[in-house]
mmCIF file of C-alpha atoms and ligand atoms in Angstrom:
data_model
loop_
_atom_site.group_PDB
_atom_site.id
_atom_site.type_symbol
_atom_site.label_atom_id
_atom_site.label_comp_id
_atom_site.label_asym_id
_atom_site.label_seq_id
_atom_site.Cartn_x
_atom_site.Cartn_y
_atom_site.Cartn_z
ATOM 1 C CA MET A 1 0.000 0.000 0.000
ATOM 2 C CA ASN A 2 1.530 3.320 -0.979
ATOM 3 C CA ASP A 3 1.079 6.778 0.553
ATOM 4 C CA LEU A 4 -1.152 8.065 -2.238
ATOM 5 C CA VAL A 5 -3.662 5.223 -1.913
ATOM 6 C CA GLU A 6 -3.587 5.520 1.873
ATOM 7 C CA LYS A 7 -4.284 9.230 1.603
ATOM 8 C CA TYR A 8 -7.174 8.584 -0.788
ATOM 9 C CA GLN A 9 -8.666 6.020 1.598
ATOM 10 C CA ARG A 10 -8.248 8.432 4.527
ATOM 11 C CA GLU A 11 -9.945 11.289 2.664
ATOM 12 C CA PHE A 12 -12.805 8.998 1.686
ATOM 13 C CA CYS A 13 -13.228 8.023 5.343
ATOM 14 C CA TYR A 14 -13.238 11.692 6.276
ATOM 15 C CA LEU A 15 -16.031 12.383 3.776
ATOM 16 C CA LEU A 16 -18.280 9.705 5.255
ATOM 17 C CA GLY A 17 -17.205 10.094 8.871
ATOM 18 C CA ILE A 18 -15.979 6.500 9.036
ATOM 19 C CA LYS A 19 -12.752 4.821 10.087
ATOM 20 C CA GLN A 20 -11.864 2.207 7.468
ATOM 21 C CA ALA A 21 -11.968 2.185 3.671
ATOM 22 C CA PHE A 22 -10.206 -0.077 1.178
ATOM 23 C CA ALA A 23 -9.719 0.929 -2.437
ATOM 24 C CA PHE A 24 -9.857 -1.497 -5.366
ATOM 25 C CA TRP A 25 -9.661 -1.453 -9.176
ATOM 26 C CA LYS A 26 -13.480 -1.464 -9.527
ATOM 27 C CA GLY A 27 -16.627 -1.452 -7.383
ATOM 28 C CA ARG A 28 -17.331 -5.096 -8.220
ATOM 29 C CA VAL A 29 -13.866 -6.011 -6.939
ATOM 30 C CA ALA A 30 -14.659 -4.239 -3.667
ATOM 31 C CA LEU A 31 -17.881 -6.279 -3.425
ATOM 32 C CA TYR A 32 -15.962 -9.481 -4.112
ATOM 33 C CA ALA A 33 -13.570 -8.658 -1.272
ATOM 34 C CA ILE A 34 -16.486 -8.021 1.111
ATOM 35 C CA LEU A 35 -18.258 -11.268 0.184
ATOM 36 C CA LYS A 36 -15.053 -13.246 0.524
ATOM 37 C CA ALA A 37 -14.250 -11.600 3.853
ATOM 38 C CA LEU A 38 -17.727 -12.570 5.058
ATOM 39 C CA GLY A 39 -16.846 -16.159 4.210
ATOM 40 C CA ILE A 40 -19.467 -16.561 1.505
ATOM 41 C CA GLY A 41 -18.957 -19.642 -0.623
ATOM 42 C CA GLU A 42 -20.500 -22.638 -2.310
ATOM 43 C CA GLY A 43 -24.156 -23.283 -1.496
ATOM 44 C CA ASP A 44 -24.687 -19.930 0.197
ATOM 45 C CA GLU A 45 -27.401 -17.565 -0.962
ATOM 46 C CA VAL A 46 -27.054 -13.810 -1.359
ATOM 47 C CA ILE A 47 -30.157 -11.681 -1.785
ATOM 48 C CA VAL A 48 -29.989 -8.943 -4.438
ATOM 49 C CA PRO A 49 -32.572 -6.681 -6.034
ATOM 50 C CA GLY A 50 -33.775 -7.934 -9.423
ATOM 51 C CA TYR A 51 -32.884 -4.578 -10.936
ATOM 52 C CA THR A 52 -29.153 -4.243 -10.960
ATOM 53 C CA CYS A 53 -25.933 -4.435 -12.910
ATOM 54 C CA VAL A 54 -24.828 -7.965 -13.700
ATOM 55 C CA MET A 55 -21.343 -6.967 -12.579
ATOM 56 C CA ASP A 56 -22.862 -6.843 -9.106
ATOM 57 C CA VAL A 57 -24.001 -10.451 -9.381
ATOM 58 C CA ASN A 58 -20.745 -11.786 -10.823
ATOM 59 C CA PRO A 59 -18.838 -11.752 -7.511
ATOM 60 C CA ILE A 60 -21.597 -13.868 -5.961
ATOM 61 C CA LYS A 61 -21.310 -16.391 -8.787
ATOM 62 C CA TYR A 62 -17.496 -16.286 -8.683
ATOM 63 C CA LEU A 63 -17.718 -17.523 -5.100
ATOM 64 C CA ARG A 64 -20.140 -20.290 -6.175
ATOM 65 C CA ALA A 65 -22.929 -18.782 -4.114
ATOM 66 C CA LYS A 66 -26.427 -18.291 -5.489
ATOM 67 C CA PRO A 67 -28.045 -14.902 -6.163
ATOM 68 C CA ILE A 68 -31.641 -14.762 -4.953
ATOM 69 C CA TYR A 69 -33.602 -11.976 -6.593
ATOM 70 C CA VAL A 70 -36.140 -9.784 -4.838
ATOM 71 C CA ASP A 71 -38.404 -7.515 -6.854
ATOM 72 C CA ILE A 72 -38.269 -3.736 -6.470
ATOM 73 C CA GLU A 73 -40.881 -1.255 -5.436
ATOM 74 C CA PRO A 74 -41.899 1.052 -8.270
ATOM 75 C CA TYR A 75 -41.085 4.551 -6.985
ATOM 76 C CA THR A 76 -37.606 4.290 -5.559
ATOM 77 C CA PHE A 77 -36.573 1.213 -7.590
ATOM 78 C CA ASN A 78 -35.172 -0.277 -4.383
ATOM 79 C CA ILE A 79 -35.735 -3.729 -2.953
ATOM 80 C CA ASN A 80 -39.361 -4.293 -1.959
ATOM 81 C CA VAL A 81 -38.909 -5.016 1.725
ATOM 82 C CA SER A 82 -42.315 -6.658 2.057
ATOM 83 C CA LEU A 83 -40.966 -9.496 -0.130
ATOM 84 C CA LEU A 84 -37.695 -9.917 1.734
ATOM 85 C CA GLN A 85 -38.561 -12.220 4.631
ATOM 86 C CA ASP A 86 -40.025 -14.854 2.307
ATOM 87 C CA LYS A 87 -36.759 -15.083 0.374
ATOM 88 C CA ILE A 88 -34.674 -15.826 3.450
ATOM 89 C CA THR A 89 -33.664 -19.451 3.943
ATOM 90 C CA PRO A 90 -31.131 -21.148 6.245
ATOM 91 C CA ASN A 91 -28.634 -20.688 3.391
ATOM 92 C CA THR A 92 -28.991 -16.899 3.189
ATOM 93 C CA LYS A 93 -25.628 -15.398 4.081
ATOM 94 C CA ALA A 94 -26.036 -11.751 3.009
ATOM 95 C CA VAL A 95 -28.506 -9.198 1.724
ATOM 96 C CA ILE A 96 -27.327 -6.555 -0.736
ATOM 97 C CA ALA A 97 -29.241 -3.312 -0.278
ATOM 98 C CA GLN A 98 -28.725 -1.303 -3.439
ATOM 99 C CA HIS A 99 -29.584 2.390 -3.156
ATOM 100 C CA THR A 100 -30.849 2.780 -6.698
ATOM 101 C CA TYR A 101 -30.292 6.049 -8.598
ATOM 102 C CA GLY A 102 -29.459 7.612 -5.232
ATOM 103 C CA TYR A 103 -32.686 6.831 -3.362
ATOM 104 C CA PRO A 104 -31.735 5.241 -0.023
ATOM 105 C CA CYS A 105 -33.374 1.904 0.749
ATOM 106 C CA ASP A 106 -35.672 1.626 3.744
ATOM 107 C CA MET A 107 -32.792 0.662 6.015
ATOM 108 C CA ASP A 108 -34.857 0.336 9.223
ATOM 109 C CA ALA A 109 -37.166 -2.162 7.597
ATOM 110 C CA ILE A 110 -34.296 -4.095 6.020
ATOM 111 C CA THR A 111 -32.139 -4.241 9.138
ATOM 112 C CA ASN A 112 -35.148 -5.266 11.276
ATOM 113 C CA ILE A 113 -35.524 -8.355 9.129
ATOM 114 C CA THR A 114 -31.814 -9.134 8.752
ATOM 115 C CA ALA A 115 -31.112 -8.652 12.470
ATOM 116 C CA LYS A 116 -33.893 -11.097 13.344
ATOM 117 C CA ASN A 117 -32.332 -13.632 10.988
ATOM 118 C CA ASN A 118 -28.744 -12.781 11.883
ATOM 119 C CA ILE A 119 -27.759 -11.975 8.299
ATOM 120 C CA PRO A 120 -25.278 -9.242 7.347
ATOM 121 C CA VAL A 121 -26.346 -6.400 5.076
ATOM 122 C CA ILE A 122 -24.020 -5.081 2.378
ATOM 123 C CA GLU A 123 -25.034 -1.685 1.069
ATOM 124 C CA ASP A 124 -24.456 -1.043 -2.616
ATOM 125 C CA CYS A 125 -23.756 2.683 -2.560
ATOM 126 C CA CYS A 126 -22.417 2.811 -6.118
ATOM 127 C CA LEU A 127 -25.234 5.151 -7.190
ATOM 128 C CA ALA A 128 -25.755 6.997 -3.914
ATOM 129 C CA LEU A 129 -22.642 8.668 -2.548
ATOM 130 C CA GLY A 130 -23.794 11.237 0.029
ATOM 131 C CA SER A 131 -27.449 10.144 0.184
ATOM 132 C CA GLN A 132 -28.919 10.166 3.664
ATOM 133 C CA TYR A 133 -31.461 8.004 5.439
ATOM 134 C CA LYS A 134 -32.881 9.481 8.655
ATOM 135 C CA GLY A 135 -30.019 11.963 8.780
ATOM 136 C CA LYS A 136 -27.245 9.372 8.415
ATOM 137 C CA THR A 137 -25.179 8.727 5.337
ATOM 138 C CA VAL A 138 -25.768 5.537 3.340
ATOM 139 C CA GLY A 139 -22.999 3.022 3.726
ATOM 140 C CA THR A 140 -23.129 3.214 7.513
ATOM 141 C CA PHE A 141 -26.185 1.010 8.164
ATOM 142 C CA GLY A 142 -25.012 -2.405 7.061
ATOM 143 C CA GLU A 143 -22.065 -4.585 8.084
ATOM 144 C CA ALA A 144 -20.244 -3.321 4.979
ATOM 145 C CA ALA A 145 -20.780 -1.173 1.905
ATOM 146 C CA TYR A 146 -19.125 -0.474 -1.382
ATOM 147 C CA PHE A 147 -18.856 2.334 -3.906
ATOM 148 C CA SER A 148 -17.976 2.629 -7.586
ATOM 149 C CA PHE A 149 -16.171 5.432 -9.392
ATOM 150 C CA GLN A 150 -16.732 4.220 -12.939
ATOM 151 C CA TRP A 151 -17.660 6.830 -15.591
ATOM 152 C CA ASN A 152 -21.356 7.175 -14.740
ATOM 153 C CA LYS A 153 -20.974 7.269 -10.994
ATOM 154 C CA PRO A 154 -21.291 10.163 -8.501
ATOM 155 C CA TYR A 155 -17.661 11.012 -9.191
ATOM 156 C CA THR A 156 -15.368 9.217 -11.540
ATOM 157 C CA THR A 157 -11.830 7.955 -11.532
ATOM 158 C CA GLY A 158 -12.509 6.119 -14.811
ATOM 159 C CA LEU A 159 -12.729 2.840 -12.960
ATOM 160 C CA GLY A 160 -12.558 2.456 -9.214
ATOM 161 C CA GLY A 161 -14.133 0.974 -6.142
ATOM 162 C CA MET A 162 -14.093 1.299 -2.358
ATOM 163 C CA ALA A 163 -15.152 -1.145 0.352
ATOM 164 C CA ILE A 164 -16.036 0.136 3.808
ATOM 165 C CA THR A 165 -17.003 -1.455 7.098
ATOM 166 C CA SER A 166 -17.200 -0.460 10.721
ATOM 167 C CA ASP A 167 -16.623 -4.039 11.847
ATOM 168 C CA VAL A 168 -12.987 -4.304 12.926
ATOM 169 C CA GLN A 169 -12.613 -8.019 12.230
ATOM 170 C CA LEU A 170 -14.200 -7.755 8.816
ATOM 171 C CA ALA A 171 -11.954 -4.775 8.074
ATOM 172 C CA ARG A 172 -8.838 -6.798 8.887
ATOM 173 C CA LYS A 173 -9.995 -9.555 6.506
ATOM 174 C CA ILE A 174 -10.691 -7.070 3.686
ATOM 175 C CA GLU A 175 -7.359 -5.423 4.353
ATOM 176 C CA SER A 176 -5.557 -8.717 4.080
ATOM 177 C CA LEU A 177 -7.394 -9.534 0.838
ATOM 178 C CA GLN A 178 -6.428 -6.110 -0.459
ATOM 179 C CA ALA A 179 -2.797 -6.732 0.429
ATOM 180 C CA ASN A 180 -2.888 -10.146 -1.278
ATOM 181 C CA LYS A 181 -4.963 -9.071 -4.239
ATOM 182 C CA GLY A 182 -4.538 -11.245 -7.303
ATOM 183 C CA CYS A 183 -2.651 -8.713 -9.392
ATOM 184 C CA TRP A 184 -2.041 -5.106 -10.294
ATOM 185 C CA PRO A 185 -3.456 -3.472 -13.404
ATOM 186 C CA SER A 186 -0.869 -3.611 -16.193
ATOM 187 C CA SER A 187 1.083 -0.455 -17.044
ATOM 188 C CA LYS A 188 -0.709 -0.387 -20.415
ATOM 189 C CA GLU A 189 -4.100 -0.358 -18.661
ATOM 190 C CA ILE A 190 -2.996 2.394 -16.303
ATOM 191 C CA LEU A 191 -1.624 4.562 -19.102
ATOM 192 C CA MET A 192 -4.744 4.080 -21.183
ATOM 193 C CA LEU A 193 -7.035 4.851 -18.231
ATOM 194 C CA TRP A 194 -5.076 8.050 -17.605
ATOM 195 C CA ALA A 195 -5.448 9.045 -21.288
ATOM 196 C CA GLN A 196 -9.177 8.221 -21.172
ATOM 197 C CA LEU A 197 -9.637 10.419 -18.109
ATOM 198 C CA ILE A 198 -8.034 13.330 -19.953
ATOM 199 C CA VAL A 199 -10.210 12.811 -23.040
ATOM 200 C CA TYR A 200 -13.279 12.523 -20.812
ATOM 201 C CA ARG A 201 -12.566 15.770 -18.982
ATOM 202 C CA LEU A 202 -11.837 17.643 -22.213
ATOM 203 C CA PHE A 203 -14.484 16.353 -24.572
ATOM 204 C CA VAL A 204 -17.391 14.596 -22.885
ATOM 205 C CA TYR A 205 -20.286 16.979 -22.324
ATOM 206 C CA PRO A 206 -24.066 16.347 -22.384
ATOM 207 C CA LYS A 207 -24.187 17.097 -26.133
ATOM 208 C CA THR A 208 -21.316 14.734 -26.954
ATOM 209 C CA THR A 209 -22.106 11.932 -24.511
ATOM 210 C CA ALA A 210 -24.096 9.711 -26.884
ATOM 211 C CA LEU A 211 -21.360 9.878 -29.517
ATOM 212 C CA ALA A 212 -18.636 9.325 -26.919
ATOM 213 C CA GLN A 213 -20.479 6.285 -25.549
ATOM 214 C CA ARG A 214 -20.849 4.725 -29.008
ATOM 215 C CA LEU A 215 -17.167 5.272 -29.724
ATOM 216 C CA PHE A 216 -16.187 3.960 -26.268
ATOM 217 C CA ARG A 217 -18.232 0.762 -26.742
ATOM 218 C CA TYR A 218 -16.740 0.227 -30.198
ATOM 219 C CA LEU A 219 -13.172 0.730 -28.964
ATOM 220 C CA THR A 220 -13.849 -1.466 -25.917
ATOM 221 C CA LYS A 221 -14.959 -4.326 -28.181
ATOM 222 C CA LYS A 222 -11.796 -3.844 -30.262
ATOM 223 C CA GLY A 223 -9.736 -3.934 -27.074
ATOM 224 C CA THR A 224 -8.259 -0.499 -27.807
ATOM 225 C CA VAL A 225 -9.434 1.218 -24.601
ATOM 226 C CA VAL A 226 -9.880 0.053 -21.019
ATOM 227 C CA GLY A 227 -13.597 -0.728 -20.958
ATOM 228 C CA SER A 228 -15.806 -0.690 -17.891
ATOM 229 C CA SER A 229 -16.169 -4.468 -18.318
ATOM 230 C CA SER A 230 -13.981 -6.910 -20.175
ATOM 231 C CA THR A 231 -15.520 -9.620 -22.375
ATOM 232 C CA SER A 232 -14.832 -12.211 -19.679
ATOM 233 C CA GLU A 233 -17.042 -10.267 -17.258
ATOM 234 C CA PHE A 234 -20.138 -11.084 -19.285
ATOM 235 C CA GLU A 235 -19.890 -14.647 -18.030
ATOM 236 C CA PRO A 236 -20.302 -15.828 -14.460
ATOM 237 C CA THR A 237 -16.757 -17.232 -14.295
ATOM 238 C CA MET A 238 -13.971 -15.240 -12.681
ATOM 239 C CA ALA A 239 -11.054 -14.303 -14.927
ATOM 240 C CA SER A 240 -7.550 -14.631 -13.502
ATOM 241 C CA ASP A 241 -7.001 -10.859 -13.659
ATOM 242 C CA PHE A 242 -10.295 -9.851 -11.992
ATOM 243 C CA PHE A 243 -9.094 -9.244 -8.451
ATOM 244 C CA LYS A 244 -7.003 -6.128 -8.894
ATOM 245 C CA GLY A 245 -5.760 -3.354 -6.696
ATOM 246 C CA ILE A 246 -6.142 0.353 -7.337
ATOM 247 C CA SER A 247 -3.617 2.290 -9.432
ATOM 248 C CA ASN A 248 -2.035 5.608 -8.498
ATOM 249 C CA VAL A 249 -3.804 7.236 -11.450
ATOM 250 C CA GLN A 250 -7.155 6.364 -9.876
ATOM 251 C CA ALA A 251 -6.094 7.379 -6.364
ATOM 252 C CA ARG A 252 -4.792 10.751 -7.603
ATOM 253 C CA SER A 253 -7.937 11.354 -9.618
ATOM 254 C CA GLY A 254 -10.088 10.321 -6.618
ATOM 255 C CA LEU A 255 -8.281 12.788 -4.355
ATOM 256 C CA ARG A 256 -8.963 15.573 -6.870
ATOM 257 C CA GLN A 257 -12.631 14.597 -7.070
ATOM 258 C CA LEU A 258 -12.966 14.528 -3.293
ATOM 259 C CA MET A 259 -11.748 18.124 -3.132
ATOM 260 C CA LYS A 260 -14.833 19.094 -5.166
ATOM 261 C CA ILE A 261 -17.264 16.638 -3.640
ATOM 262 C CA GLU A 262 -19.340 19.146 -1.697
ATOM 263 C CA GLN A 263 -20.021 21.203 -4.824
ATOM 264 C CA ASN A 264 -20.752 17.998 -6.746
ATOM 265 C CA ILE A 265 -23.330 16.866 -4.168
ATOM 266 C CA ALA A 266 -24.925 20.317 -3.888
ATOM 267 C CA HIS A 267 -25.131 20.517 -7.686
ATOM 268 C CA ARG A 268 -26.821 17.117 -7.964
ATOM 269 C CA LYS A 269 -29.400 18.083 -5.353
ATOM 270 C CA LYS A 270 -30.068 21.440 -7.013
ATOM 271 C CA MET A 271 -30.430 19.977 -10.507
ATOM 272 C CA ALA A 272 -32.732 17.191 -9.289
ATOM 273 C CA GLU A 273 -34.981 19.860 -7.729
ATOM 274 C CA ARG A 274 -34.827 21.743 -11.011
ATOM 275 C CA TYR A 275 -35.971 18.670 -12.932
ATOM 276 C CA ASP A 276 -38.799 18.221 -10.394
ATOM 277 C CA GLN A 277 -39.851 21.794 -11.033
ATOM 278 C CA LEU A 278 -39.569 21.702 -14.840
ATOM 279 C CA LEU A 279 -41.347 18.368 -15.131
ATOM 280 C CA LYS A 280 -44.149 19.393 -12.776
ATOM 281 C CA GLN A 281 -44.658 22.618 -14.750
ATOM 282 C CA ASN A 282 -45.395 20.337 -17.686
ATOM 283 C CA GLY A 283 -47.818 18.132 -15.785
ATOM 284 C CA TRP A 284 -45.343 15.322 -15.086
ATOM 285 C CA LYS A 285 -44.999 13.727 -11.672
ATOM 286 C CA GLY A 286 -41.460 14.533 -10.621
ATOM 287 C CA ARG A 287 -39.854 12.438 -7.903
ATOM 288 C CA GLU A 288 -41.951 10.737 -5.264
ATOM 289 C CA TYR A 289 -40.352 10.010 -1.921
ATOM 290 C CA ASP A 290 -40.765 10.780 1.741
ATOM 291 C CA ARG A 291 -38.693 13.914 2.299
ATOM 292 C CA SER A 292 -38.948 13.588 6.069
ATOM 293 C CA VAL A 293 -37.086 10.247 5.920
ATOM 294 C CA ILE A 294 -34.622 10.345 3.060
ATOM 295 C CA GLU A 295 -32.391 12.926 1.454
ATOM 296 C CA PRO A 296 -31.224 11.437 -1.824
ATOM 297 C CA VAL A 297 -28.179 12.547 -3.770
ATOM 298 C CA MET A 298 -29.224 11.257 -7.147
ATOM 299 C CA VAL A 299 -26.683 9.951 -9.613
ATOM 300 C CA ARG A 300 -29.246 10.236 -12.419
ATOM 301 C CA TYR A 301 -32.889 11.319 -12.484
ATOM 302 C CA PRO A 302 -35.193 8.432 -13.489
ATOM 303 C CA VAL A 303 -38.440 8.944 -15.401
ATOM 304 C CA ARG A 304 -40.820 6.380 -16.837
ATOM 305 C CA ILE A 305 -41.887 6.805 -20.436
ATOM 306 C CA ALA A 306 -43.672 4.930 -23.188
ATOM 307 C CA GLU A 307 -41.526 4.268 -26.271
ATOM 308 C CA LYS A 308 -38.210 4.124 -24.485
ATOM 309 C CA ASP A 309 -36.352 2.835 -27.551
ATOM 310 C CA ARG A 310 -37.585 5.656 -29.758
ATOM 311 C CA ALA A 311 -36.673 8.210 -27.087
ATOM 312 C CA LEU A 312 -33.147 6.833 -26.821
ATOM 313 C CA SER A 313 -32.513 6.825 -30.530
ATOM 314 C CA GLU A 314 -33.944 10.336 -31.024
ATOM 315 C CA ALA A 315 -31.994 11.622 -28.021
ATOM 316 C CA ALA A 316 -28.738 10.322 -29.471
ATOM 317 C CA LYS A 317 -29.432 12.116 -32.753
ATOM 318 C CA ALA A 318 -30.455 15.331 -31.010
ATOM 319 C CA GLY A 319 -27.431 15.447 -28.700
ATOM 320 C CA ILE A 320 -29.542 14.920 -25.569
ATOM 321 C CA GLU A 321 -27.870 12.929 -22.827
ATOM 322 C CA LEU A 322 -30.426 10.288 -21.949
ATOM 323 C CA GLY A 323 -29.283 7.335 -19.864
ATOM 324 C CA SER A 324 -30.690 3.855 -20.057
ATOM 325 C CA TRP A 325 -29.863 1.702 -17.146
ATOM 326 C CA PHE A 326 -31.060 -0.726 -16.221
ATOM 327 C CA GLU A 327 -32.250 -2.232 -19.516
ATOM 328 C CA CYS A 328 -33.021 -5.621 -18.037
ATOM 329 C CA PRO A 329 -33.134 -7.001 -14.486
ATOM 330 C CA LEU A 330 -29.421 -7.775 -14.819
ATOM 331 C CA HIS A 331 -28.066 -5.015 -16.989
ATOM 332 C CA PRO A 332 -26.716 -5.138 -19.718
ATOM 333 C CA ILE A 333 -29.171 -6.917 -21.887
ATOM 334 C CA GLU A 334 -26.801 -9.246 -23.808
ATOM 335 C CA THR A 335 -26.236 -11.321 -20.679
ATOM 336 C CA PRO A 336 -27.996 -14.694 -20.776
ATOM 337 C CA LEU A 337 -30.048 -14.327 -17.624
ATOM 338 C CA ALA A 338 -30.458 -18.056 -16.980
ATOM 339 C CA SER A 339 -26.748 -18.452 -16.281
ATOM 340 C CA TYR A 340 -27.297 -15.998 -13.439
ATOM 341 C CA ASP A 341 -30.224 -18.013 -11.990
ATOM 342 C CA TYR A 342 -32.721 -15.394 -13.161
ATOM 343 C CA GLU A 343 -35.906 -16.518 -14.874
ATOM 344 C CA GLU A 344 -38.188 -14.169 -16.709
ATOM 345 C CA GLY A 345 -41.148 -13.187 -14.549
ATOM 346 C CA MET A 346 -39.228 -13.477 -11.274
ATOM 347 C CA CYS A 347 -39.314 -9.709 -10.690
ATOM 348 C CA PRO A 348 -42.230 -8.195 -12.633
ATOM 349 C CA GLU A 349 -41.776 -4.641 -11.320
ATOM 350 C CA ALA A 350 -38.094 -4.711 -12.237
ATOM 351 C CA GLU A 351 -38.869 -6.013 -15.701
ATOM 352 C CA LYS A 352 -41.461 -3.276 -16.175
ATOM 353 C CA ALA A 353 -39.035 -0.599 -14.991
ATOM 354 C CA SER A 354 -36.372 -1.915 -17.381
ATOM 355 C CA LYS A 355 -38.739 -1.322 -20.287
ATOM 356 C CA GLU A 356 -39.870 2.140 -19.174
ATOM 357 C CA VAL A 357 -37.169 3.977 -17.278
ATOM 358 C CA VAL A 358 -34.738 6.392 -18.849
ATOM 359 C CA ASN A 359 -32.594 8.704 -16.772
ATOM 360 C CA LEU A 360 -31.662 12.336 -17.061
ATOM 361 C CA PRO A 361 -28.158 13.599 -16.281
ATOM 362 C CA LEU A 362 -27.280 15.396 -13.045
ATOM 363 C CA HIS A 363 -23.489 15.466 -13.133
ATOM 364 C CA PRO A 364 -21.510 18.683 -12.674
ATOM 365 C CA ARG A 365 -21.537 19.458 -16.427
ATOM 366 C CA VAL A 366 -25.318 19.742 -16.511
ATOM 367 C CA ASP A 367 -26.335 23.391 -16.355
ATOM 368 C CA ASP A 368 -29.762 24.977 -16.345
ATOM 369 C CA ALA A 369 -29.884 25.231 -20.143
ATOM 370 C CA THR A 370 -29.101 21.498 -20.445
ATOM 371 C CA ALA A 371 -31.817 20.646 -17.916
ATOM 372 C CA LYS A 372 -34.349 22.719 -19.876
ATOM 373 C CA ARG A 373 -33.359 21.147 -23.204
ATOM 374 C CA THR A 374 -33.541 17.687 -21.683
ATOM 375 C CA VAL A 375 -36.989 18.296 -20.227
ATOM 376 C CA GLU A 376 -38.247 19.896 -23.473
ATOM 377 C CA PHE A 377 -37.129 16.727 -25.202
ATOM 378 C CA ILE A 378 -38.568 14.230 -22.740
ATOM 379 C CA ILE A 379 -42.029 15.779 -22.426
ATOM 380 C CA ARG A 380 -42.611 15.031 -26.107
ATOM 381 C CA PHE A 381 -43.006 11.447 -24.946
ATOM 382 C CA THR A 382 -45.760 10.039 -22.765
ATOM 383 C CA GLU A 383 -45.054 9.636 -19.087
ATOM 384 C CA VAL A 384 -45.987 6.241 -17.703
ATOM 385 C CA GLN A 385 -47.659 6.658 -14.323
HETATM 386 C C1 LIG B 1 -25.669 -0.494 -8.822
HETATM 387 C C2 LIG B 1 -24.302 -0.916 -9.266
HETATM 388 N N1 LIG B 1 -23.515 -1.566 -8.398
HETATM 389 C C3 LIG B 1 -22.270 -1.955 -8.730
HETATM 390 C C4 LIG B 1 -21.755 -1.704 -9.985
HETATM 391 C C5 LIG B 1 -20.354 -2.160 -10.316
HETATM 392 O O1 LIG B 1 -19.471 -1.079 -10.221
HETATM 393 P P1 LIG B 1 -18.075 -1.139 -11.016
HETATM 394 O O2 LIG B 1 -18.374 -0.873 -12.462
HETATM 395 O O3 LIG B 1 -17.206 -0.089 -10.409
HETATM 396 O O4 LIG B 1 -17.533 -2.494 -10.807
HETATM 397 C C6 LIG B 1 -22.553 -1.060 -10.926
HETATM 398 C C7 LIG B 1 -22.101 -0.851 -12.310
HETATM 399 O O5 LIG B 1 -21.300 -0.151 -12.738
HETATM 400 C C8 LIG B 1 -23.851 -0.622 -10.549
HETATM 401 O O6 LIG B 1 -24.633 0.048 -11.403
#
């Protein structure tokens, strides 16, 4: 562990008011370390929402455990807690509480159930850095939590992940896994990631995002750039170079992002309110959540529309940054769901949301004019109530 990475981990702890954080190459690697530190293995079951990124499910499969899917509730897209107890069996060894789009899960309800059953909760905070539940930051309710700093996340270091826990014994196990990680990223990967970060900061703006994403996907398939996921990660078998540590490029970039984190969070909150206002002015619903309980810091602003595919293709042509995750219960869509123990119909609300939800950008490059353009574009479609 070098000084730069230690400093990054310390600053991250400072941000959340916690004591221990462990940086990794990606968020999914951080999750893998947590699951392994919890001793999860063959025959164990891990509960996950049926509306997630398949990269979140991979670490469970890598450890030969079984993902058990719970449907979501339609407004916050988070795990439907009323369905949770019925999914718990003697084999359940963890529940992953994913704070989707930035909306915190109902942590009291979840931890009531898990405490009764003596099951640890892992919070997936990849989309929710800074969100609060009952005045406390997400990531501090479960036994452990993890964060991602991939391109679309609350702040980006290109790729990046962080595992946190307040449990001292668990922390020592994660620390030892971090010290004995499988490998380092290669110098070619690090150099390329550094170049990609520069290109991103110089050229990727709401109007150029769709084009940049198409180019990025094309170059990823060709193996020219460091993609968010390698080809091997679209299969539930762990590649030999999966378990990687963090590079100095990521740590340095993370430290820079943390210096601006308060402005980033304030901006996201302000722009989400702005979308609420602009959408409501046009007769749309805006966000629905209990403001006395949660204070979300949204990573993106979800809306439900009819004709999602048409909206996405027209947005790309018009230079409107419209996001589309999750496109299936285990995003991205190419993944054969059966190899992840998911059967169609298991999570009807999640499947419905996958067909209807697009998301509007909230990152620091979104200004008022962009928000207005985005809303002018989206209201040409029909909102699904
Ligand atoms: C909710 C969620 N959790 C975890 C991850 C995995 O994060 P990373 O790409 O850093 O491995 C993703 C996808 O990027 C995600 O959307």
